[in-house]
mmCIF file of C-alpha atoms and ligand atoms in Angstrom:
data_model
loop_
_atom_site.group_PDB
_atom_site.id
_atom_site.type_symbol
_atom_site.label_atom_id
_atom_site.label_comp_id
_atom_site.label_asym_id
_atom_site.label_seq_id
_atom_site.Cartn_x
_atom_site.Cartn_y
_atom_site.Cartn_z
ATOM 1 C CA UNK A 1 0.248 -23.446 18.152
ATOM 2 C CA UNK A 2 -2.433 -20.565 17.619
ATOM 3 C CA UNK A 3 -1.314 -17.842 15.069
ATOM 4 C CA UNK A 4 -3.381 -14.890 16.024
ATOM 5 C CA UNK A 5 -2.225 -11.321 15.782
ATOM 6 C CA UNK A 6 -3.721 -8.090 16.695
ATOM 7 C CA UNK A 7 -3.053 -5.417 13.608
ATOM 8 C CA UNK A 8 -4.229 -1.994 13.921
ATOM 9 C CA UNK A 9 -4.654 -0.105 10.876
ATOM 10 C CA UNK A 10 -3.780 3.435 11.494
ATOM 11 C CA UNK A 11 -5.385 5.880 9.376
ATOM 12 C CA UNK A 12 -3.707 9.066 8.562
ATOM 13 C CA UNK A 13 -5.980 12.368 8.779
ATOM 14 C CA UNK A 14 -4.923 15.176 6.154
ATOM 15 C CA UNK A 15 -1.267 16.186 6.468
ATOM 16 C CA UNK A 16 -0.815 19.690 5.603
ATOM 17 C CA UNK A 17 1.875 20.918 3.238
ATOM 18 C CA UNK A 18 3.706 22.936 6.227
ATOM 19 C CA UNK A 19 3.690 20.222 8.532
ATOM 20 C CA UNK A 20 6.920 18.974 9.404
ATOM 21 C CA UNK A 21 8.221 15.489 9.610
ATOM 22 C CA UNK A 22 8.926 16.082 13.367
ATOM 23 C CA UNK A 23 5.010 17.215 13.370
ATOM 24 C CA UNK A 24 3.642 13.832 11.477
ATOM 25 C CA UNK A 25 6.406 11.521 13.323
ATOM 26 C CA UNK A 26 4.850 12.846 16.576
ATOM 27 C CA UNK A 27 1.119 12.132 15.179
ATOM 28 C CA UNK A 28 2.169 8.420 14.153
ATOM 29 C CA UNK A 29 4.222 7.916 17.745
ATOM 30 C CA UNK A 30 0.670 8.724 19.315
ATOM 31 C CA UNK A 31 -1.093 5.927 17.269
ATOM 32 C CA UNK A 32 1.742 3.644 17.759
ATOM 33 C CA UNK A 33 1.720 3.601 21.303
ATOM 34 C CA UNK A 34 -2.120 3.267 21.591
ATOM 35 C CA UNK A 35 -2.006 0.436 19.377
ATOM 36 C CA UNK A 36 0.547 -1.255 21.988
ATOM 37 C CA UNK A 37 -2.083 0.142 24.737
ATOM 38 C CA UNK A 38 -5.182 -1.935 22.887
ATOM 39 C CA UNK A 39 -2.458 -4.959 22.793
ATOM 40 C CA UNK A 40 -1.382 -4.941 18.926
ATOM 41 C CA UNK A 41 1.663 -6.249 17.310
ATOM 42 C CA UNK A 42 1.543 -4.578 14.426
ATOM 43 C CA UNK A 43 0.773 -0.915 13.035
ATOM 44 C CA UNK A 44 0.486 -0.231 9.622
ATOM 45 C CA UNK A 45 0.664 3.301 8.182
ATOM 46 C CA UNK A 46 -0.128 4.753 5.062
ATOM 47 C CA UNK A 47 1.119 5.391 1.650
ATOM 48 C CA UNK A 48 3.607 8.179 1.557
ATOM 49 C CA UNK A 49 2.993 8.688 5.501
ATOM 50 C CA UNK A 50 5.453 11.257 6.447
ATOM 51 C CA UNK A 51 4.337 14.142 4.318
ATOM 52 C CA UNK A 52 1.021 15.253 2.314
ATOM 53 C CA UNK A 53 0.670 13.259 -0.765
ATOM 54 C CA UNK A 54 2.821 15.669 -3.342
ATOM 55 C CA UNK A 55 2.510 14.150 -6.580
ATOM 56 C CA UNK A 56 -0.789 16.486 -6.442
ATOM 57 C CA UNK A 57 1.034 19.333 -7.000
ATOM 58 C CA UNK A 58 3.484 20.377 -9.777
ATOM 59 C CA UNK A 59 7.459 21.547 -8.974
ATOM 60 C CA UNK A 60 9.572 21.722 -11.314
ATOM 61 C CA UNK A 61 13.272 22.433 -8.950
ATOM 62 C CA UNK A 62 14.990 19.783 -7.929
ATOM 63 C CA UNK A 63 15.794 20.621 -4.369
ATOM 64 C CA UNK A 64 12.123 21.959 -3.658
ATOM 65 C CA UNK A 65 11.186 18.498 -4.927
ATOM 66 C CA UNK A 66 13.727 16.395 -2.664
ATOM 67 C CA UNK A 67 12.971 17.855 0.550
ATOM 68 C CA UNK A 68 9.586 15.370 -0.002
ATOM 69 C CA UNK A 69 12.048 12.231 0.004
ATOM 70 C CA UNK A 70 13.823 10.192 2.601
ATOM 71 C CA UNK A 71 17.597 9.802 1.956
ATOM 72 C CA UNK A 72 17.669 7.363 4.652
ATOM 73 C CA UNK A 73 15.708 5.066 6.521
ATOM 74 C CA UNK A 74 15.400 5.445 9.244
ATOM 75 C CA UNK A 75 16.697 9.275 9.350
ATOM 76 C CA UNK A 76 16.974 11.899 11.493
ATOM 77 C CA UNK A 77 13.208 12.607 12.318
ATOM 78 C CA UNK A 78 11.953 8.590 11.696
ATOM 79 C CA UNK A 79 14.772 7.279 14.073
ATOM 80 C CA UNK A 80 11.989 7.919 16.671
ATOM 81 C CA UNK A 81 9.584 5.241 15.465
ATOM 82 C CA UNK A 82 11.897 2.918 15.242
ATOM 83 C CA UNK A 83 13.044 3.676 18.590
ATOM 84 C CA UNK A 84 9.753 3.588 19.973
ATOM 85 C CA UNK A 85 8.537 0.260 18.371
ATOM 86 C CA UNK A 86 11.695 -1.450 20.344
ATOM 87 C CA UNK A 87 10.455 -0.213 23.445
ATOM 88 C CA UNK A 88 7.113 -0.933 23.081
ATOM 89 C CA UNK A 89 8.241 -4.670 21.181
ATOM 90 C CA UNK A 90 5.924 -3.826 18.171
ATOM 91 C CA UNK A 91 6.342 -4.124 14.626
ATOM 92 C CA UNK A 92 4.974 -1.392 11.906
ATOM 93 C CA UNK A 93 4.624 -0.849 8.717
ATOM 94 C CA UNK A 94 5.579 2.846 6.990
ATOM 95 C CA UNK A 95 5.065 4.565 3.403
ATOM 96 C CA UNK A 96 7.491 6.996 2.319
ATOM 97 C CA UNK A 97 9.128 8.947 -0.696
ATOM 98 C CA UNK A 98 12.346 7.235 -1.307
ATOM 99 C CA UNK A 99 15.310 9.081 -2.898
ATOM 100 C CA UNK A 100 17.988 6.529 -3.291
ATOM 101 C CA UNK A 101 21.370 6.027 -5.560
ATOM 102 C CA UNK A 102 21.561 3.452 -8.102
ATOM 103 C CA UNK A 103 24.442 2.692 -10.928
ATOM 104 C CA UNK A 104 25.157 5.876 -10.376
ATOM 105 C CA UNK A 105 21.770 8.007 -10.653
ATOM 106 C CA UNK A 106 19.348 9.298 -8.399
ATOM 107 C CA UNK A 107 16.039 7.054 -8.171
ATOM 108 C CA UNK A 108 12.895 7.988 -6.780
ATOM 109 C CA UNK A 109 10.585 5.223 -5.410
ATOM 110 C CA UNK A 110 7.035 5.017 -3.136
ATOM 111 C CA UNK A 111 8.171 2.866 -1.139
ATOM 112 C CA UNK A 112 6.990 0.727 1.884
ATOM 113 C CA UNK A 113 8.852 -1.074 4.432
ATOM 114 C CA UNK A 114 7.964 -3.600 7.339
ATOM 115 C CA UNK A 115 9.904 -3.203 10.413
ATOM 116 C CA UNK A 116 9.928 -5.893 13.072
ATOM 117 C CA UNK A 117 9.452 -5.800 16.968
ATOM 118 C CA UNK A 118 13.437 -5.325 17.214
ATOM 119 C CA UNK A 119 13.282 -2.376 15.086
ATOM 120 C CA UNK A 120 14.782 -3.989 12.211
ATOM 121 C CA UNK A 121 13.897 -3.575 8.374
ATOM 122 C CA UNK A 122 12.198 -7.321 7.556
ATOM 123 C CA UNK A 123 11.109 -6.010 3.895
ATOM 124 C CA UNK A 124 11.505 -3.465 1.534
ATOM 125 C CA UNK A 125 8.415 -3.142 -1.162
ATOM 126 C CA UNK A 126 8.786 -0.404 -4.337
ATOM 127 C CA UNK A 127 5.400 0.642 -5.714
ATOM 128 C CA UNK A 128 5.170 -0.871 -8.989
ATOM 129 C CA UNK A 129 2.066 0.122 -10.740
ATOM 130 C CA UNK A 130 2.030 4.101 -10.736
ATOM 131 C CA UNK A 131 -1.061 6.018 -11.312
ATOM 132 C CA UNK A 132 -1.452 9.375 -13.176
ATOM 133 C CA UNK A 133 1.060 11.446 -15.243
ATOM 134 C CA UNK A 134 4.186 12.000 -16.416
ATOM 135 C CA UNK A 135 3.887 15.487 -17.168
ATOM 136 C CA UNK A 136 1.988 18.774 -15.811
ATOM 137 C CA UNK A 137 -1.851 18.680 -17.150
ATOM 138 C CA UNK A 138 -1.887 22.545 -17.830
ATOM 139 C CA UNK A 139 -4.785 24.277 -16.605
ATOM 140 C CA UNK A 140 -5.920 21.604 -13.687
ATOM 141 C CA UNK A 141 -5.453 22.927 -10.612
ATOM 142 C CA UNK A 142 -5.450 18.772 -8.909
ATOM 143 C CA UNK A 143 -2.351 17.284 -10.580
ATOM 144 C CA UNK A 144 -1.833 13.002 -10.219
ATOM 145 C CA UNK A 145 1.884 13.078 -11.212
ATOM 146 C CA UNK A 146 3.331 9.849 -9.698
ATOM 147 C CA UNK A 147 4.808 8.697 -12.976
ATOM 148 C CA UNK A 148 6.468 12.103 -13.115
ATOM 149 C CA UNK A 149 8.199 12.136 -9.432
ATOM 150 C CA UNK A 150 9.072 8.379 -9.404
ATOM 151 C CA UNK A 151 10.353 5.433 -10.845
ATOM 152 C CA UNK A 152 8.331 2.114 -11.346
ATOM 153 C CA UNK A 153 9.346 -0.150 -8.205
ATOM 154 C CA UNK A 154 11.925 -2.380 -9.008
ATOM 155 C CA UNK A 155 12.169 -5.196 -6.290
ATOM 156 C CA UNK A 156 8.679 -6.869 -7.484
ATOM 157 C CA UNK A 157 5.987 -8.277 -5.342
ATOM 158 C CA UNK A 158 7.843 -10.001 -2.320
ATOM 159 C CA UNK A 159 6.752 -11.893 1.162
ATOM 160 C CA UNK A 160 8.461 -12.679 4.154
ATOM 161 C CA UNK A 161 8.355 -14.803 7.011
ATOM 162 C CA UNK A 162 7.476 -12.253 9.654
ATOM 163 C CA UNK A 163 5.196 -11.965 12.740
ATOM 164 C CA UNK A 164 4.311 -15.725 12.588
ATOM 165 C CA UNK A 165 3.238 -16.102 9.314
ATOM 166 C CA UNK A 166 4.051 -14.869 5.789
ATOM 167 C CA UNK A 167 3.639 -10.939 5.159
ATOM 168 C CA UNK A 168 3.324 -9.390 1.572
ATOM 169 C CA UNK A 169 3.367 -5.652 0.615
ATOM 170 C CA UNK A 170 1.862 -3.561 -1.827
ATOM 171 C CA UNK A 171 0.868 0.345 -2.311
ATOM 172 C CA UNK A 172 -2.370 2.157 -3.258
ATOM 173 C CA UNK A 173 -3.166 1.808 -6.934
ATOM 174 C CA UNK A 174 -1.480 -1.841 -6.863
ATOM 175 C CA UNK A 175 -4.667 -2.966 -5.072
ATOM 176 C CA UNK A 176 -6.725 -2.601 -8.196
ATOM 177 C CA UNK A 177 -4.773 -5.191 -9.869
ATOM 178 C CA UNK A 178 -5.877 -8.581 -9.346
ATOM 179 C CA UNK A 179 -2.034 -9.733 -10.039
ATOM 180 C CA UNK A 180 -1.032 -8.097 -7.319
ATOM 181 C CA UNK A 181 -2.900 -10.253 -4.577
ATOM 182 C CA UNK A 182 -2.485 -13.525 -6.386
ATOM 183 C CA UNK A 183 1.529 -12.860 -7.229
ATOM 184 C CA UNK A 184 1.565 -12.507 -3.463
ATOM 185 C CA UNK A 185 -0.480 -15.181 -2.479
ATOM 186 C CA UNK A 186 1.004 -17.425 -4.458
ATOM 187 C CA UNK A 187 4.310 -16.651 -2.986
ATOM 188 C CA UNK A 188 2.502 -17.220 0.294
ATOM 189 C CA UNK A 189 0.895 -14.429 1.439
ATOM 190 C CA UNK A 190 -1.255 -14.690 4.362
ATOM 191 C CA UNK A 191 -1.455 -10.896 5.409
ATOM 192 C CA UNK A 192 -1.346 -8.406 2.822
ATOM 193 C CA UNK A 193 -0.422 -4.531 3.680
ATOM 194 C CA UNK A 194 -1.126 -1.554 1.892
ATOM 195 C CA UNK A 195 -1.877 2.361 2.481
ATOM 196 C CA UNK A 196 -3.366 4.401 0.273
ATOM 197 C CA UNK A 197 -4.291 8.117 -0.542
ATOM 198 C CA UNK A 198 -7.320 7.774 -3.105
ATOM 199 C CA UNK A 199 -9.052 11.012 -4.017
ATOM 200 C CA UNK A 200 -12.606 11.164 -4.299
ATOM 201 C CA UNK A 201 -13.477 14.701 -5.816
ATOM 202 C CA UNK A 202 -10.881 17.191 -7.277
ATOM 203 C CA UNK A 203 -11.107 21.002 -6.767
ATOM 204 C CA UNK A 204 -11.729 21.414 -10.604
ATOM 205 C CA UNK A 205 -14.187 18.866 -10.691
ATOM 206 C CA UNK A 206 -17.504 19.685 -8.043
ATOM 207 C CA UNK A 207 -19.010 16.559 -6.779
ATOM 208 C CA UNK A 208 -17.882 13.195 -5.554
ATOM 209 C CA UNK A 209 -16.524 10.424 -7.861
ATOM 210 C CA UNK A 210 -19.821 8.203 -7.049
ATOM 211 C CA UNK A 211 -17.837 5.013 -6.915
ATOM 212 C CA UNK A 212 -14.319 5.565 -5.611
ATOM 213 C CA UNK A 213 -15.801 4.359 -2.069
ATOM 214 C CA UNK A 214 -17.185 0.870 -3.998
ATOM 215 C CA UNK A 215 -14.368 0.509 -5.836
ATOM 216 C CA UNK A 216 -11.847 0.848 -3.094
ATOM 217 C CA UNK A 217 -13.753 -2.027 -0.925
ATOM 218 C CA UNK A 218 -14.762 -3.956 -3.836
ATOM 219 C CA UNK A 219 -11.079 -4.670 -4.870
ATOM 220 C CA UNK A 220 -9.443 -5.539 -1.727
ATOM 221 C CA UNK A 221 -12.451 -7.426 -0.732
ATOM 222 C CA UNK A 222 -11.820 -9.274 -3.805
ATOM 223 C CA UNK A 223 -8.077 -9.762 -3.664
ATOM 224 C CA UNK A 224 -8.450 -10.916 -0.164
ATOM 225 C CA UNK A 225 -11.531 -13.529 -1.023
ATOM 226 C CA UNK A 226 -10.207 -14.695 -4.128
ATOM 227 C CA UNK A 227 -6.836 -15.718 -2.723
ATOM 228 C CA UNK A 228 -7.806 -16.563 0.841
ATOM 229 C CA UNK A 229 -5.323 -13.794 2.394
ATOM 230 C CA UNK A 230 -5.891 -11.022 5.325
ATOM 231 C CA UNK A 231 -5.774 -7.568 3.546
ATOM 232 C CA UNK A 232 -4.811 -4.235 5.320
ATOM 233 C CA UNK A 233 -6.077 -1.116 3.867
ATOM 234 C CA UNK A 234 -4.749 1.956 5.390
ATOM 235 C CA UNK A 235 -5.952 5.552 4.516
ATOM 236 C CA UNK A 236 -4.947 9.019 3.946
ATOM 237 C CA UNK A 237 -8.090 10.220 4.297
ATOM 238 C CA UNK A 238 -10.051 13.729 4.426
ATOM 239 C CA UNK A 239 -8.990 17.071 2.859
ATOM 240 C CA UNK A 240 -5.460 17.350 2.306
ATOM 241 C CA UNK A 241 -4.337 20.554 0.004
ATOM 242 C CA UNK A 242 -7.370 20.758 -1.651
ATOM 243 C CA UNK A 243 -8.161 17.255 -2.566
ATOM 244 C CA UNK A 244 -10.677 15.273 -1.107
ATOM 245 C CA UNK A 245 -9.851 11.639 -0.143
ATOM 246 C CA UNK A 246 -11.328 8.564 1.155
ATOM 247 C CA UNK A 247 -10.715 6.653 4.284
ATOM 248 C CA UNK A 248 -12.471 3.220 4.782
ATOM 249 C CA UNK A 249 -9.262 1.857 6.032
ATOM 250 C CA UNK A 250 -10.207 -1.570 7.109
ATOM 251 C CA UNK A 251 -9.385 -4.853 7.960
ATOM 252 C CA UNK A 252 -10.336 -7.493 5.735
ATOM 253 C CA UNK A 253 -11.070 -10.974 6.403
ATOM 254 C CA UNK A 254 -9.603 -14.351 3.947
ATOM 255 C CA UNK A 255 -13.419 -14.861 3.153
ATOM 256 C CA UNK A 256 -13.558 -11.213 1.822
ATOM 257 C CA UNK A 257 -15.295 -10.009 4.894
ATOM 258 C CA UNK A 258 -14.799 -6.404 6.546
ATOM 259 C CA UNK A 259 -13.939 -7.554 9.833
ATOM 260 C CA UNK A 260 -13.237 -3.624 11.450
ATOM 261 C CA UNK A 261 -13.276 -0.389 9.584
ATOM 262 C CA UNK A 262 -12.773 2.897 10.265
ATOM 263 C CA UNK A 263 -15.667 5.601 10.839
ATOM 264 C CA UNK A 264 -13.865 8.786 10.506
ATOM 265 C CA UNK A 265 -12.070 10.951 7.713
ATOM 266 C CA UNK A 266 -9.513 11.745 10.630
ATOM 267 C CA UNK A 267 -6.549 10.186 12.725
ATOM 268 C CA UNK A 268 -7.983 6.714 13.536
ATOM 269 C CA UNK A 269 -6.707 2.990 14.870
ATOM 270 C CA UNK A 270 -9.176 0.328 13.481
ATOM 271 C CA UNK A 271 -8.281 -2.752 15.140
ATOM 272 C CA UNK A 272 -8.966 -6.789 14.669
ATOM 273 C CA UNK A 273 -7.299 -9.994 15.448
ATOM 274 C CA UNK A 274 -6.234 -11.602 12.756
ATOM 275 C CA UNK A 275 -6.144 -15.765 12.835
ATOM 276 C CA UNK A 276 -3.509 -16.264 10.335
ATOM 277 C CA UNK A 277 -4.448 -20.128 10.224
ATOM 278 C CA UNK A 278 -7.678 -18.877 9.078
ATOM 279 C CA UNK A 279 -6.154 -18.416 5.549
ATOM 280 C CA UNK A 280 -4.813 -22.515 5.480
ATOM 281 C CA UNK A 281 -8.209 -23.519 6.222
ATOM 282 C CA UNK A 282 -9.589 -21.487 3.738
ATOM 283 C CA UNK A 283 -7.352 -22.399 0.667
ATOM 284 C CA UNK A 284 -7.412 -25.913 2.067
ATOM 285 C CA UNK A 285 -11.261 -26.322 2.335
ATOM 286 C CA UNK A 286 -13.300 -23.881 0.804
ATOM 287 C CA UNK A 287 -11.470 -23.070 -2.490
ATOM 288 C CA UNK A 288 -8.775 -26.426 -1.877
ATOM 289 C CA UNK A 289 -6.477 -24.259 -4.120
ATOM 290 C CA UNK A 290 -4.524 -27.572 -4.603
ATOM 291 C CA UNK A 291 -7.168 -29.830 -5.872
ATOM 292 C CA UNK A 292 -9.078 -27.083 -7.847
ATOM 293 C CA UNK A 293 -7.038 -24.362 -9.113
ATOM 294 C CA UNK A 294 -5.850 -24.860 -12.792
ATOM 295 C CA UNK A 295 -3.317 -22.889 -13.363
ATOM 296 C CA UNK A 296 -2.168 -24.500 -16.989
ATOM 297 C CA UNK A 297 -5.654 -23.197 -18.480
ATOM 298 C CA UNK A 298 -4.657 -19.739 -17.451
ATOM 299 C CA UNK A 299 -1.790 -19.368 -20.250
ATOM 300 C CA UNK A 300 -1.907 -16.015 -21.897
ATOM 301 C CA UNK A 301 -2.768 -15.948 -25.417
ATOM 302 C CA UNK A 302 0.280 -14.170 -26.010
ATOM 303 C CA UNK A 303 2.445 -17.060 -25.187
ATOM 304 C CA UNK A 304 0.814 -19.693 -27.447
ATOM 305 C CA UNK A 305 2.643 -20.670 -30.524
ATOM 306 C CA UNK A 306 1.585 -19.247 -33.672
ATOM 307 C CA UNK A 307 -0.914 -16.700 -34.651
ATOM 308 C CA UNK A 308 -4.538 -16.583 -34.451
ATOM 309 C CA UNK A 309 -6.092 -17.399 -37.826
ATOM 310 C CA UNK A 310 -9.776 -16.117 -38.634
ATOM 311 C CA UNK A 311 -12.386 -17.899 -37.023
ATOM 312 C CA UNK A 312 -9.991 -19.791 -34.735
ATOM 313 C CA UNK A 313 -11.276 -20.339 -30.762
ATOM 314 C CA UNK A 314 -9.171 -17.842 -28.690
ATOM 315 C CA UNK A 315 -9.558 -20.565 -25.947
ATOM 316 C CA UNK A 316 -7.804 -23.489 -28.320
ATOM 317 C CA UNK A 317 -4.769 -24.405 -26.202
HETATM 318 N N1 LIG B 1 -1.878 6.994 -4.705
HETATM 319 C C1 LIG B 1 -2.802 6.303 -5.915
HETATM 320 O O1 LIG B 1 -2.097 5.455 -6.283
HETATM 321 N N2 LIG B 1 -4.055 6.504 -5.885
HETATM 322 C C2 LIG B 1 -4.681 6.104 -7.011
HETATM 323 C C3 LIG B 1 -5.690 6.876 -7.640
HETATM 324 C C4 LIG B 1 -5.239 7.968 -7.952
HETATM 325 C C5 LIG B 1 -6.395 5.964 -8.678
HETATM 326 C C6 LIG B 1 -5.520 5.076 -6.300
HETATM 327 O O2 LIG B 1 -5.423 3.565 -6.783
HETATM 328 O O3 LIG B 1 -6.221 5.401 -5.121
#
């Protein structure tokens, strides 16, 4: 039986600091309805989709900080997304800031979830690679404080059987590391979903980072190609709280080809049919992982017994 999923990458335009959860959820609902009208099985929202990307500024007051986090999912405002997904029979991916209690203390994660057509949470991922600083940078109007606001994700890179295939999640900065895709693909991921908030210019540094757009596509296309997986990358785009963020939300085939990409920096749906069997064909034939992949030769040097003496090759097994 063919395993073709129609997927919508739901790019988000900027969210202002004053926009409420309710306002944002209405935007997401209208994207979800449009995705359903276009025959999509799954709609993928971005990283920290429910608010402005608050790690770009500094706060000290605990209550002020915690107001950006969700204490429950679904919660009072987000319940509508789950109900509408059930009504439409569509799945979704949502990124949000999660506040939870673990071992008697508050923990804060940059989280994403995969929700089935029945409105149940299939899987949860907490961002592992947190970029930026753990402390306020004096003098900078633009901050990048993910290490200050979030704990490192503690769920690992996991995959789930869902939507007729195997789905893996990661988030934003994770996409720049080859091991993210590699671990997900070794765990069977055929479809990798991720949201991102990626700046290309900052209030204190005029001009655009020249390679930001190039690197965004480079890492996602390479991750897809080298692991034979579909990759759906979804941006929060446009100028938000003074920070200009790239768009380029796109859907990338297991051959590394961009099959659909956003053309704006606004709310925009990017839709493609993803043939999940293409991953198997590609892994079996073009790269033939079973025959050609040579994991035993990839043992990190640190795992080898004994010190390396001068003149000895680091390649010696
Ligand atoms: N939200 C992110 O993780 N952003 C990073 C930036 C800060 C480099 C990214 O990889 O896009």
